[in-house]
Coordinates of C-alpha atoms in Angstrom, one line a residue:
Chain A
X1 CA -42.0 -62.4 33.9
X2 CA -41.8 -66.1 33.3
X3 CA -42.2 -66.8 29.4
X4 CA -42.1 -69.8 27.5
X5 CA -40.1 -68.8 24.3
X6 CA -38.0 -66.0 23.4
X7 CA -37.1 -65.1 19.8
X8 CA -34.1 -63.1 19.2
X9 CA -34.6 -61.1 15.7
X10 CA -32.0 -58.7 16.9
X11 CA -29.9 -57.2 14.0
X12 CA -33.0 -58.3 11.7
X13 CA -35.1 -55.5 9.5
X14 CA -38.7 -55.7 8.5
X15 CA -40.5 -57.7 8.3
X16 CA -38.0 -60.2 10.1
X17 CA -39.2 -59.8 13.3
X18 CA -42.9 -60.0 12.4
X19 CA -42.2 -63.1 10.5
X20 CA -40.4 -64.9 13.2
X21 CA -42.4 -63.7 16.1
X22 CA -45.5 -65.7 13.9
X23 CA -43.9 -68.3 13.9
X24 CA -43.1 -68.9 17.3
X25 CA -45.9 -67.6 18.0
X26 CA -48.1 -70.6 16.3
X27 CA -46.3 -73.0 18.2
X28 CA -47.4 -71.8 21.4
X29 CA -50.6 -73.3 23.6
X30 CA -52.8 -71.1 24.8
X31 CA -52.0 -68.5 27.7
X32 CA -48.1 -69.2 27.1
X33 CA -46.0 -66.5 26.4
X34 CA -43.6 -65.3 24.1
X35 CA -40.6 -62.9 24.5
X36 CA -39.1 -61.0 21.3
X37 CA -36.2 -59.1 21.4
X38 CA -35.8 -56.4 18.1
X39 CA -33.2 -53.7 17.5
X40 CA -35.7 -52.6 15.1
X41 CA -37.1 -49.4 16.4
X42 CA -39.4 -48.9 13.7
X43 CA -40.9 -52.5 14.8
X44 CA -42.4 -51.2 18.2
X45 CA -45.5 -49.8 16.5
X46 CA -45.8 -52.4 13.9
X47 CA -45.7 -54.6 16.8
X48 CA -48.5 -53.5 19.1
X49 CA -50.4 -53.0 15.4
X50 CA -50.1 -56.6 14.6
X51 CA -50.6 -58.1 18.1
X52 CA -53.6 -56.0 18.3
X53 CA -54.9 -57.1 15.3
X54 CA -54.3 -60.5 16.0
X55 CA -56.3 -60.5 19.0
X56 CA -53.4 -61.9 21.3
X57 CA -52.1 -59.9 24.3
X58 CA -49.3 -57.5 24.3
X59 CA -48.7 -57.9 28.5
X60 CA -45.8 -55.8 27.9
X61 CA -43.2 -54.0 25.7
X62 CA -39.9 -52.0 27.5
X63 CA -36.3 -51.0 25.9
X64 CA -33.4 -52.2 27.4
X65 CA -30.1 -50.9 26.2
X66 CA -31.4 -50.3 22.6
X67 CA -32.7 -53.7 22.5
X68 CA -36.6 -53.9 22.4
X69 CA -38.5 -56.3 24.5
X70 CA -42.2 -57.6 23.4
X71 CA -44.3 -60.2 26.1
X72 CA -47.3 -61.4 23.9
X73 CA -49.5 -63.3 25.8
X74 CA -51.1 -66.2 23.3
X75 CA -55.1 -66.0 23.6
Chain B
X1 CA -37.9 -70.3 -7.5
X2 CA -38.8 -67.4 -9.9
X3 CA -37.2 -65.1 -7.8
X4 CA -37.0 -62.0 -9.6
X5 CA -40.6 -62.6 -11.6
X6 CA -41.2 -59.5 -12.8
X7 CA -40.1 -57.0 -10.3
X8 CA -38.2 -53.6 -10.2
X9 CA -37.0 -50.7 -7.9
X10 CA -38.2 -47.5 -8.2
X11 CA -36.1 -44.4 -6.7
X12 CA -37.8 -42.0 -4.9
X13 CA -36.3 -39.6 -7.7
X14 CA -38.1 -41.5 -10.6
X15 CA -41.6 -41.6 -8.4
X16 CA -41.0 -37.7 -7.9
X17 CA -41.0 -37.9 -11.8
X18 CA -44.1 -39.8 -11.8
X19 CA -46.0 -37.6 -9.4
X20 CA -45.0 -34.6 -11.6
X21 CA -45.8 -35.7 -14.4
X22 CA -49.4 -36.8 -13.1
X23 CA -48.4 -40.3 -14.6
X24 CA -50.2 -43.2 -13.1
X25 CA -50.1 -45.2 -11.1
X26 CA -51.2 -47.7 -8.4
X27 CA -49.6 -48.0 -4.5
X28 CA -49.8 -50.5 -2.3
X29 CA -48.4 -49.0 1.1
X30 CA -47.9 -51.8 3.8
X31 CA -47.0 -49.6 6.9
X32 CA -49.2 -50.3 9.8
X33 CA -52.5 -48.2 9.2
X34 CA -51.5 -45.6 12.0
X35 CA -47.9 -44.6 9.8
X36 CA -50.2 -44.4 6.9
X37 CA -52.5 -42.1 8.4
X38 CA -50.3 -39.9 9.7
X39 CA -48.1 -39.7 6.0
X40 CA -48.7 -41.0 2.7
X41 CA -46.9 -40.3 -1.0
X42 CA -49.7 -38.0 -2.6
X43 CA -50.2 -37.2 -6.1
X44 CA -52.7 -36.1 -8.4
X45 CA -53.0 -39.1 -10.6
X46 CA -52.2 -42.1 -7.4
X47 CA -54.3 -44.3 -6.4
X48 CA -53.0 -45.8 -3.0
X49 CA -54.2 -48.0 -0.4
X50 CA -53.2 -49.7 2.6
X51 CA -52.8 -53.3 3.7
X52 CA -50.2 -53.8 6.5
X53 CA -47.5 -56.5 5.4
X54 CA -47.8 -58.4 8.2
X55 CA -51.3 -58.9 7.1
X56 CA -50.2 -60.1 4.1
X57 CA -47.0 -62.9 5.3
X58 CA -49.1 -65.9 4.8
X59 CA -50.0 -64.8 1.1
X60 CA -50.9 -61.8 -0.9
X61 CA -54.7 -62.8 -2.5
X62 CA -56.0 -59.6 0.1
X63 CA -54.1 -57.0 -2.0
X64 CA -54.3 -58.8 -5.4
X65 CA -57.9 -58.3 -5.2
X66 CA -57.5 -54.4 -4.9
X67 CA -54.9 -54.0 -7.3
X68 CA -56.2 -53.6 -10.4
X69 CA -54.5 -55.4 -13.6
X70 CA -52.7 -53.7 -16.0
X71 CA -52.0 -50.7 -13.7
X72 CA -48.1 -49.6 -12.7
X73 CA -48.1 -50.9 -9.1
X74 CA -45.5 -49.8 -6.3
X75 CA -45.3 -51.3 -3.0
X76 CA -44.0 -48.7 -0.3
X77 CA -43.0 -49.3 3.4
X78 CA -40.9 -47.6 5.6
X79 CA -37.5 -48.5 4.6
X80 CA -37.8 -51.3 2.0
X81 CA -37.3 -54.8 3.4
X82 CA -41.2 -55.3 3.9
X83 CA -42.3 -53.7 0.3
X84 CA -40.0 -56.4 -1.0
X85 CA -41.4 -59.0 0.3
X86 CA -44.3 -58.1 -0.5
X87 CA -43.7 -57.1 -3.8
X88 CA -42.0 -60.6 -4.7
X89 CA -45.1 -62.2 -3.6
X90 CA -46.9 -60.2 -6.0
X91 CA -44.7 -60.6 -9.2
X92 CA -44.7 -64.1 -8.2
X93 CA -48.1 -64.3 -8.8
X94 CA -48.1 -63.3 -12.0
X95 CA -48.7 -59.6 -11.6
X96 CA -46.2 -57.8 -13.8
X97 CA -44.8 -54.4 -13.6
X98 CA -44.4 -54.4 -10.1
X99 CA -41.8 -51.9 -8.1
X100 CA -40.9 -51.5 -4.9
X101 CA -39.6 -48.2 -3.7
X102 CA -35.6 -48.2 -2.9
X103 CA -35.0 -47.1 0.5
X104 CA -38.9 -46.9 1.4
X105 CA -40.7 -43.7 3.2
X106 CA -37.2 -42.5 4.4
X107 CA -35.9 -42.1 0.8
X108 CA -39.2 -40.7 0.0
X109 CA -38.7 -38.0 3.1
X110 CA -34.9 -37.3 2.0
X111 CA -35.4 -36.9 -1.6
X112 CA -34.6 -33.3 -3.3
X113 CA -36.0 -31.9 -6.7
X114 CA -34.1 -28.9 -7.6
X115 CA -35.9 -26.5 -10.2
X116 CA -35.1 -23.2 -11.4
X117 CA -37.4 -20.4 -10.8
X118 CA -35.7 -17.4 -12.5
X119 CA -33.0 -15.6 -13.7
X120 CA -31.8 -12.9 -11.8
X121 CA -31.3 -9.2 -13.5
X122 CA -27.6 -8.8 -13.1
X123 CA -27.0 -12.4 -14.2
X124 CA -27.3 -15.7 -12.3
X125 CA -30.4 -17.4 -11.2
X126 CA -32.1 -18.4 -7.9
X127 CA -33.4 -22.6 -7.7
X128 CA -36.0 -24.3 -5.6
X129 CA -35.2 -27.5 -3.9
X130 CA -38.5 -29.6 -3.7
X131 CA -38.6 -31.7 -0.7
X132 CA -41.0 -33.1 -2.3
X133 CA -42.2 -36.3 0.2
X134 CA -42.3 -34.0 3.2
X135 CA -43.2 -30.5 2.1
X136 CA -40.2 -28.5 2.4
X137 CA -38.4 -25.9 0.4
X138 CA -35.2 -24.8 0.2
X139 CA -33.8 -22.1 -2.1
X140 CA -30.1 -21.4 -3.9
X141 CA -29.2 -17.5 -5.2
X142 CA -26.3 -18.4 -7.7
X143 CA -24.7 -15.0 -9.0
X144 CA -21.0 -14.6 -11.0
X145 CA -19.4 -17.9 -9.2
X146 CA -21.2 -17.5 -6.0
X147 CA -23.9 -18.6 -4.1
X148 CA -26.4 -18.5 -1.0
X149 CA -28.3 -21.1 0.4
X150 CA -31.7 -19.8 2.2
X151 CA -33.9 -22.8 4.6
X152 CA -30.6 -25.3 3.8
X153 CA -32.1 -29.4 4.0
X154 CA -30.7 -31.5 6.2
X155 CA -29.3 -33.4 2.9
X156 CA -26.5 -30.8 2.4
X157 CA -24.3 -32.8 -0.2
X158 CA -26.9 -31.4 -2.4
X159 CA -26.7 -28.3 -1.9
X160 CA -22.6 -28.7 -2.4
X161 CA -23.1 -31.3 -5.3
X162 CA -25.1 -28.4 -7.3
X163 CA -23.5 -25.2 -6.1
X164 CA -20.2 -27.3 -7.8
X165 CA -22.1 -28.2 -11.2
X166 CA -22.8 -24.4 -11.1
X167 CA -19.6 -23.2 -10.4
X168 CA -20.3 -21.7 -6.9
X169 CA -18.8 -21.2 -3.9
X170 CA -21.6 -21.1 -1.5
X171 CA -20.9 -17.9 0.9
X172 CA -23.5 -18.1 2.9
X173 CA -26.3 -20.0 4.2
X174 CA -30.0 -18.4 6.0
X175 CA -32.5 -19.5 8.2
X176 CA -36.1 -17.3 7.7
X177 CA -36.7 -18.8 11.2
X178 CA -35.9 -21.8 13.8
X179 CA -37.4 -24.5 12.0
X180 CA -39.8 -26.8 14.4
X181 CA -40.8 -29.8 11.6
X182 CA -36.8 -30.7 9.7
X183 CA -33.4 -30.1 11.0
X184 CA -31.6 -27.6 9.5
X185 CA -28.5 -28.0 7.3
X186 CA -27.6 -24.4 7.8
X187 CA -24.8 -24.4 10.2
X188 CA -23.4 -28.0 8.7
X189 CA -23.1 -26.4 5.3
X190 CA -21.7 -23.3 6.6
X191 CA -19.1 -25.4 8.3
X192 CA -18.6 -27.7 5.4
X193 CA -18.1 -24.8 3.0
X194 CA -16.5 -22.3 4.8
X195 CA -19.6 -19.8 4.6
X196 CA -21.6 -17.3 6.8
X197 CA -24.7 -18.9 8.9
X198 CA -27.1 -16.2 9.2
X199 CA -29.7 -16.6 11.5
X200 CA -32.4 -13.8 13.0
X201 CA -31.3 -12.7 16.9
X202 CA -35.0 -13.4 18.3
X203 CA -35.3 -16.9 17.3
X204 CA -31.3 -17.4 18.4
X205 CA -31.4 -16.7 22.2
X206 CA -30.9 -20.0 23.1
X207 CA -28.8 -21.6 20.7
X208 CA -24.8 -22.8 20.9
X209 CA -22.9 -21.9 18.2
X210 CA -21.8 -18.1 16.4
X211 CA -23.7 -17.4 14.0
X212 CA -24.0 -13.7 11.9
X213 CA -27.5 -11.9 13.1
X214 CA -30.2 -10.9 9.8
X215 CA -31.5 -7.6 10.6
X216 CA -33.5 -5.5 8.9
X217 CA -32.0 -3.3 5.9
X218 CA -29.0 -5.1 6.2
X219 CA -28.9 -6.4 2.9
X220 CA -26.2 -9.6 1.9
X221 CA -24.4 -9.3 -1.3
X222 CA -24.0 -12.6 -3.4
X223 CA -21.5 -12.5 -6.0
X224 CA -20.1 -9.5 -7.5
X225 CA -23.7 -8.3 -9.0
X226 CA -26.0 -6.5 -6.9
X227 CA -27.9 -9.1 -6.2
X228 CA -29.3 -8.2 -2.7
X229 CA -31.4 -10.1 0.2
X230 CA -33.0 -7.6 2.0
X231 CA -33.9 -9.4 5.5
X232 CA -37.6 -8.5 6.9
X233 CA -38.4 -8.9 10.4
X234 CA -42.0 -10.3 9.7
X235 CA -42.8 -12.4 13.1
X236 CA -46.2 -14.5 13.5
X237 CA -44.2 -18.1 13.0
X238 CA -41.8 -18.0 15.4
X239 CA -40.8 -14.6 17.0
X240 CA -38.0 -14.2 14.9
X241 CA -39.1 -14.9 11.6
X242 CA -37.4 -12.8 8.5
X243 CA -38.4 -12.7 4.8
X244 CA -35.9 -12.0 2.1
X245 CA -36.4 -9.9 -0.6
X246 CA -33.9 -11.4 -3.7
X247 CA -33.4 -9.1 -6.6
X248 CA -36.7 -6.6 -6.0
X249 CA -38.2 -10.2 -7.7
X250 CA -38.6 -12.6 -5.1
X251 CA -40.0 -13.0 -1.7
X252 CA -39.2 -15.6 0.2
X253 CA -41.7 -15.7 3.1
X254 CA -40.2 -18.7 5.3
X255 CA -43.2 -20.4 6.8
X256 CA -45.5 -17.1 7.4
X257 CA -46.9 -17.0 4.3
X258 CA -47.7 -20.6 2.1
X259 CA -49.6 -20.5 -1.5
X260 CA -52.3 -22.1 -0.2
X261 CA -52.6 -21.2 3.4
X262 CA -50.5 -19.5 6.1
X263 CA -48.3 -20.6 8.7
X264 CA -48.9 -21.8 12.5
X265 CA -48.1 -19.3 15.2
X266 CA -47.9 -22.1 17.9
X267 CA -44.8 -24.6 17.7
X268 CA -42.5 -22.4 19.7
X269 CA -44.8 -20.7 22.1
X270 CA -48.9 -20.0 22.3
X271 CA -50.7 -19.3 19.2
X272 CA -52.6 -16.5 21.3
X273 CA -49.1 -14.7 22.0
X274 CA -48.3 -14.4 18.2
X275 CA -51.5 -14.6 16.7
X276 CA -51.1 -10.6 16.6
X277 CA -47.9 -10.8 15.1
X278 CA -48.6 -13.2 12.4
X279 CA -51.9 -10.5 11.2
X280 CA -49.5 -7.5 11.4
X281 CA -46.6 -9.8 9.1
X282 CA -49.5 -10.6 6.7
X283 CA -52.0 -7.9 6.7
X284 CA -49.8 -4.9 7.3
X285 CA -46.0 -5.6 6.3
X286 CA -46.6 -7.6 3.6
X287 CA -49.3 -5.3 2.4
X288 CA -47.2 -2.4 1.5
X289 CA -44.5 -4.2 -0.7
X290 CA -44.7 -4.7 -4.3
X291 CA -48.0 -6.5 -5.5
X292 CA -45.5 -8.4 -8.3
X293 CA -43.7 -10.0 -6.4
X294 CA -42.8 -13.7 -6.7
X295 CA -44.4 -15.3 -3.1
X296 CA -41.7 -18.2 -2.6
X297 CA -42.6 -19.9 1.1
X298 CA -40.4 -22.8 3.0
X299 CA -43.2 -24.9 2.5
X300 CA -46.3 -26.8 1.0
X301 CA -48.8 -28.7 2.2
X302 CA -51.1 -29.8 -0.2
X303 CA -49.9 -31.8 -4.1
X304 CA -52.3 -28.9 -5.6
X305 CA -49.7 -26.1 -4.7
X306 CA -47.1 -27.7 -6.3
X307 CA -46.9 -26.1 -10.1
X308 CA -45.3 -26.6 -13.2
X309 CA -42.3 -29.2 -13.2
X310 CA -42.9 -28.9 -9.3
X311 CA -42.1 -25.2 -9.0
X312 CA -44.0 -23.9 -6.0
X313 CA -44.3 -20.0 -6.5
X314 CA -47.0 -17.3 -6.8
X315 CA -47.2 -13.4 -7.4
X316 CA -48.3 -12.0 -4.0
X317 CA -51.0 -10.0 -5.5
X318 CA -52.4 -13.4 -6.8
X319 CA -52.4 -14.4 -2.7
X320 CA -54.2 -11.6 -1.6
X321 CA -57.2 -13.0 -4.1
X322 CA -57.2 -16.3 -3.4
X323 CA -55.6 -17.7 -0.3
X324 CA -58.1 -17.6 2.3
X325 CA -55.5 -17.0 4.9
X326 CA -55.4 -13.3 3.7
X327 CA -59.0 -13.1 3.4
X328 CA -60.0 -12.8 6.9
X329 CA -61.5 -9.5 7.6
X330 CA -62.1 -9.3 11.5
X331 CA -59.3 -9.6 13.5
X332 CA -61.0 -11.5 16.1
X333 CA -61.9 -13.8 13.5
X334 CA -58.2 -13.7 12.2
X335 CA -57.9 -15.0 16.0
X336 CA -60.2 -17.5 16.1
X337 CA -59.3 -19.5 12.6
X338 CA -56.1 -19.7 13.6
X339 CA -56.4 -20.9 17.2
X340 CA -58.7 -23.2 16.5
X341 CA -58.0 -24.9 13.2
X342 CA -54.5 -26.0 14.3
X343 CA -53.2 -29.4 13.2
X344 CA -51.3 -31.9 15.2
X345 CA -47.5 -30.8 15.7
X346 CA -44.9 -32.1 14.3
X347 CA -43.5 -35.7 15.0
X348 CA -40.6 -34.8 17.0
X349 CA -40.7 -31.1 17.1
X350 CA -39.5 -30.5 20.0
X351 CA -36.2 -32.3 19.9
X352 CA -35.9 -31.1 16.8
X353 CA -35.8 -27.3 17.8
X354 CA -33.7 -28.4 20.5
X355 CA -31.1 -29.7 17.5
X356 CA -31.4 -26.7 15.6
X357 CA -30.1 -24.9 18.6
X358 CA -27.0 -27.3 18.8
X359 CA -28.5 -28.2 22.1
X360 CA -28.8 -31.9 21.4
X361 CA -26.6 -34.0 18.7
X362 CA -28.6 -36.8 17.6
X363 CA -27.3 -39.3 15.0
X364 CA -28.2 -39.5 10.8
X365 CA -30.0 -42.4 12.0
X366 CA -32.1 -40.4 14.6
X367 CA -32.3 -37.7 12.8
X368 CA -33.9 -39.7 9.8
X369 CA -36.7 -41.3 12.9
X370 CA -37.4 -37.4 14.2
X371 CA -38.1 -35.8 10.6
X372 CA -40.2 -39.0 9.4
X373 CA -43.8 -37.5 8.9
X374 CA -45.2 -34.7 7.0
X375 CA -44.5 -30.6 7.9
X376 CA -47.5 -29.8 9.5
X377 CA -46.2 -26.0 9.8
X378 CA -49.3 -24.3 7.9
X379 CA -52.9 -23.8 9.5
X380 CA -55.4 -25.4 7.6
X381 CA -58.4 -22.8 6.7
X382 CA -60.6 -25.5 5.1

């Protein structure tokens, strides 16, 4: 999948991840996407939570390795 | 920066002191709503809601307006770093005492109250171990420099910690039953301590390790008194499940029989298969033992059956009146209440049988991620 940014918050705790992923996630245009990685396991359901609530577009989310991969899609 | 504003840590054993002592107070739990909903600290006198922190990153005027002034707040997450966060925020606007709670949920979940419940005839006494945050109870016979540990926590270096303040050598360690919702420290303290594991045959047949077999009328001697545990094969639980009877006093029922309710028939089979079972334990077996007895269960599932100082304990005789799990004349509607009324399963229960039979080894870490989440071994009758 072809994605504009990726943020690395590997290694990071709550709410790290979150924090960052808004972040990047503000810079973005419409329909571009963003890839975070997290070794935060407790961060995948906090994740779709917060996406969801957000209104963006979690296209996908898969583990690789112990590393956790999020694809939000900016709406 | 005012970085530290006015802002403390709270230990899960100073909030266990709180709930207790129905002080008040005010939490602000900012796990996703789905966490929350699943498991939540309870308590008589709390007052808790729940804003997600990532809700709150931008700025904290959504949960200032629900917390009200004046009022002991806590902020609660899963592990810590988010109820910090949002906790600062919080002092930093002027809020004072404000605490977040060290270690988050997962201290919560590992924290242990010990309590005494009695002395024992011959000398000695026999303690409760409040798991308070998730519901469980384990229990400690301590006779003449001795000791037994029955429904052993996971957390065993507290079961070591004590038995050493008490000047113990803990001999053995029981199981009333493969346990479905915690992993059992059993066999590790066993190991750790150089005791017996004693486990009952029809819930073993699968697992990987020695262990001594409870059977019926075999009693188990603990120190040099004659203190005795007098196993009873009372299946409905699990297949295998066995009460103890400590010092003609006591009766520990594992999780067949709760103050408040009775236990599920279904986490390591069908509820139809041992539905029968479970009526014959409660409406038969237990029927014919002493009415005085001291009901002292593996579990609770509601704040309301926790007593005095936390002690969770009832005479059976007092059961038979009031918990409407005994109070179910037909057996076909024995049946039906209990097939129909059961809660979700455990988080992880599966895996975590598996580990209780040595069949799987996860980590502390994963072990921690499988046991998060309340007991859920009790059928709710209301």
């Amino acid at each position: 999948m072809k994605t504009d940014i990726v943020v690395d918050t590997k290694g990071l705790a709550c709410p790290m991840p979150i924090v960052k992923a808004k972040k990047a996630l503000n810079g973005l245009e419409p329909g571009q996407v963003m890839e975070v990685h997290s070794t935060d396991k407790g961060s995948v359901s906090d994740f779709q939570a917060w996406v969801k609530q957000t209104n963006h577009e979690l296209v996908k989310h898969e583990e690789d390795n112990g590393v956790y991969k999020f694809f939000v899609k900016k709406v | 920066m005012n970085s530290t504003a006015d802002l403390d840590i709270m230990t899960a054993r100073e909030l266990t002191r709180i709930v207790l002592a129905k002080e008040k107070l005010f939490i602000l739990d900012v796990r996703n709503e789905s966490d929350f909903s699943d498991w939540k600290i309870e308590g008589e006198s709390i007052d808790i809601i729940n804003i997600p922190y990532f809700n709150l990153l931008d700025g904290v005027d959504e949960a200032l307006e629900q917390i009200p002034e004046g009022t002991q707040l806590l902020v609660v997450c899963a592990k810590e770093g988010s109820s910090k966060f949002v906790a600062e925020q919080i002092a930093e606007a002027g809020r004072t005492n404000v605490h977040y709670l060290e270690g988050g949920m997962k201290a919560w979940s590992e924290h242990l109250e010990p309590v005494k419940i009695g002395e024992l005839h011959h000398g000695g006494a026999l303690y409760q171990f409040v798991r308070i945050g998730k519901g469980c109870l384990s229990y400690m016979v301590v006779s003449s420099g001795e000791a037994a540990v029955i429904d052993t926590l996971r957390m065993t270096d507290v079961f070591e910690q004590f038995a050493k303040e008490h000047g113990a050598q803990i001999k053995h360690t029981l199981d009333t039953h493969l346990h479905a919702d915690h992993i059992s420290g059993g066999r590790t303290l066993a190991v750790r301590t150089g005791a017996t594991y004693w486990l009952p045959p029809k819930d073993a047949d699968e697992v990987t390790f020695d262990y001594e077999k409870l059977e019926e009328g075999h009693d188990i001697s603990v120190g040099t008194t004659t203190i005795r545990i007098q196993p009873i094969y009372s299946p409905g639980h699990t297949i295998g499940s066995t009460s103890f009877i400590i010092d003609d006093q006591y009766l520990l029922t594992g999780d067949i029989l709760f103050i408040e309710s009775i236990g599920r028939p279904d986490l390591a089979g069908k509820a139809e298969d041992w539905v029968e079972d479970l009526r014959n334990t409660l409406y038969n077996r237990y029927q014919v033992l002493s009415p005085d007895l001291i009901v002292l269960p593996a579990h609770f599932g509601k704040v309301t059956e926790l007593g005095d100082d936390g002690r969770v304990m009832a005479k059976l005789a007092d059961l038979y009146h009031n918990n409407p799990g005994l109070n179910i004349k037909q057996e076909d509607e024995f049946r039906r209440v209990i097939t129909e009324n059961l809660p979700p399963q455990p988080n992880a229960y599966q895996e975590i049988r598996q580990t209780n039979m040595g069949k799987i080894t996860p980590s502390v870490e994963e072990q921690r991620d499988m046991e998060m989440g309340p007991n859920r071994c009790a059928v709710h009758d209301k």
